[in-house]
Amino acid sequence: MAGTLESKTCTPCRGGVPPLTRAEAAVFAADAPDWRLSEDAGLIERDFAFASFRDAYAFVRQVSELAEAEGHHPDIAFGWGYARISLQTKKIKGLHENDFIMAAKIDRLFAP
């Protein structure tokens, strides 16, 4: 499904849709093995390692541009040699397929 996910586009979420259940999120998470599913299944998160601050910053810029293009914005923390990306659909206060679409596309950016 990961190949399928990265070929999809995030769809606008207007709220009123229930977040994925833990079981539903686990199905998508199987195709995003480097992402951690939070204990409450409310978000996914991944840490990325880099050789320098400049490399981390360049990656964060790419993720930011992707987020704007997809209309789906992660929480990002970064510093020297690292970036941490968290995904959650804020309008539903939980996970949606869009979060896993973004995870697959972010993984593609990070791939060597």
Coordinates of C-alpha atoms in Angstrom, one line a residue:
M1 CA 0.0 0.0 0.0
A2 CA 3.0 2.4 0.5
G3 CA 3.5 2.8 -3.2
T4 CA -0.2 3.4 -3.5
L5 CA -0.2 5.9 -0.7
E6 CA 2.6 8.0 -2.1
S7 CA 0.7 8.2 -5.4
K8 CA -2.4 9.7 -3.7
T9 CA -3.1 13.3 -2.9
C10 CA -4.3 14.5 0.4
T11 CA -8.0 15.4 0.4
P12 CA -9.3 18.3 2.4
C13 CA -10.7 17.3 5.8
R14 CA -13.5 19.5 7.0
G15 CA -14.0 17.7 10.2
G16 CA -17.0 15.6 11.2
V17 CA -15.2 12.5 10.1
P18 CA -14.1 10.2 12.9
P19 CA -10.4 9.6 13.3
L20 CA -9.0 6.2 12.4
T21 CA -9.4 3.6 15.1
R22 CA -6.2 1.9 16.4
A23 CA -6.9 -1.1 14.2
E24 CA -7.4 1.0 11.1
A25 CA -4.3 3.1 11.9
A26 CA -2.3 -0.1 12.4
V27 CA -3.2 -1.3 8.9
F28 CA -1.8 2.0 7.4
A29 CA 1.1 2.0 9.9
A30 CA 2.2 -1.4 8.5
D31 CA 3.1 0.4 5.3
A32 CA 5.0 3.2 7.2
P33 CA 7.3 1.0 9.4
D34 CA 9.7 3.8 10.3
W35 CA 6.9 5.9 11.8
R36 CA 5.8 5.4 15.4
L37 CA 2.1 5.2 16.2
S38 CA 1.4 7.0 19.4
E39 CA -0.1 5.0 22.3
D40 CA -3.5 6.6 21.8
A41 CA -3.2 6.1 18.0
G42 CA -3.7 9.9 17.7
L43 CA -0.6 10.7 15.7
I44 CA 2.4 9.2 13.9
E45 CA 6.0 10.5 14.3
R46 CA 9.4 9.8 12.9
D47 CA 12.9 11.0 13.6
F48 CA 15.3 11.7 10.8
A49 CA 19.1 11.9 11.2
F50 CA 21.4 14.2 9.2
A51 CA 25.1 15.0 9.0
S52 CA 24.7 18.7 9.7
F53 CA 22.2 21.5 10.6
R54 CA 22.3 22.5 6.9
D55 CA 21.2 19.1 5.8
A56 CA 18.4 19.0 8.4
Y57 CA 17.2 22.4 7.4
A58 CA 17.2 21.5 3.7
F59 CA 15.0 18.5 4.4
V60 CA 12.6 20.6 6.5
R61 CA 12.3 23.0 3.7
Q62 CA 11.4 20.2 1.3
V63 CA 8.9 18.8 3.8
S64 CA 7.4 22.3 4.1
E65 CA 7.0 22.7 0.4
L66 CA 5.4 19.3 0.2
A67 CA 3.0 20.2 3.0
E68 CA 1.9 23.4 1.2
A69 CA 1.4 21.5 -2.1
E70 CA -0.7 18.8 -0.3
G71 CA -2.5 21.2 2.0
H72 CA -1.6 18.9 5.0
H73 CA 0.8 20.4 7.5
P74 CA 2.9 18.3 10.0
D75 CA 4.5 19.5 13.2
I76 CA 8.2 19.8 12.7
A77 CA 11.1 20.1 15.2
F78 CA 14.7 20.2 14.0
G79 CA 18.2 21.2 15.0
W80 CA 21.7 20.1 14.4
G81 CA 21.6 16.7 12.7
Y82 CA 18.0 15.9 13.3
A83 CA 14.4 16.5 12.3
R84 CA 11.3 15.1 14.0
I85 CA 8.1 15.1 12.0
S86 CA 4.6 14.5 13.7
L87 CA 1.5 14.0 11.7
Q88 CA -2.1 14.3 12.8
T89 CA -5.2 15.6 11.2
K90 CA -5.9 18.5 13.6
K91 CA -9.6 19.0 12.5
I92 CA -10.5 15.5 13.7
K93 CA -7.9 15.4 16.5
G94 CA -6.6 12.1 15.3
L95 CA -5.3 10.1 12.3
H96 CA -6.7 10.1 8.8
E97 CA -5.5 8.4 5.6
N98 CA -3.9 11.8 4.7
D99 CA -1.4 11.4 7.5
F100 CA -0.1 8.2 6.0
I101 CA -0.1 9.7 2.5
M102 CA 2.1 12.5 3.8
A103 CA 4.3 9.9 5.7
A104 CA 4.9 8.0 2.5
K105 CA 5.7 11.2 0.6
I106 CA 8.1 12.4 3.3
D107 CA 9.8 9.0 3.3
R108 CA 10.3 9.4 -0.4
L109 CA 12.0 12.8 0.1
F110 CA 14.3 11.2 2.7
A111 CA 15.2 8.1 0.6
P112 CA 18.9 8.2 -0.5

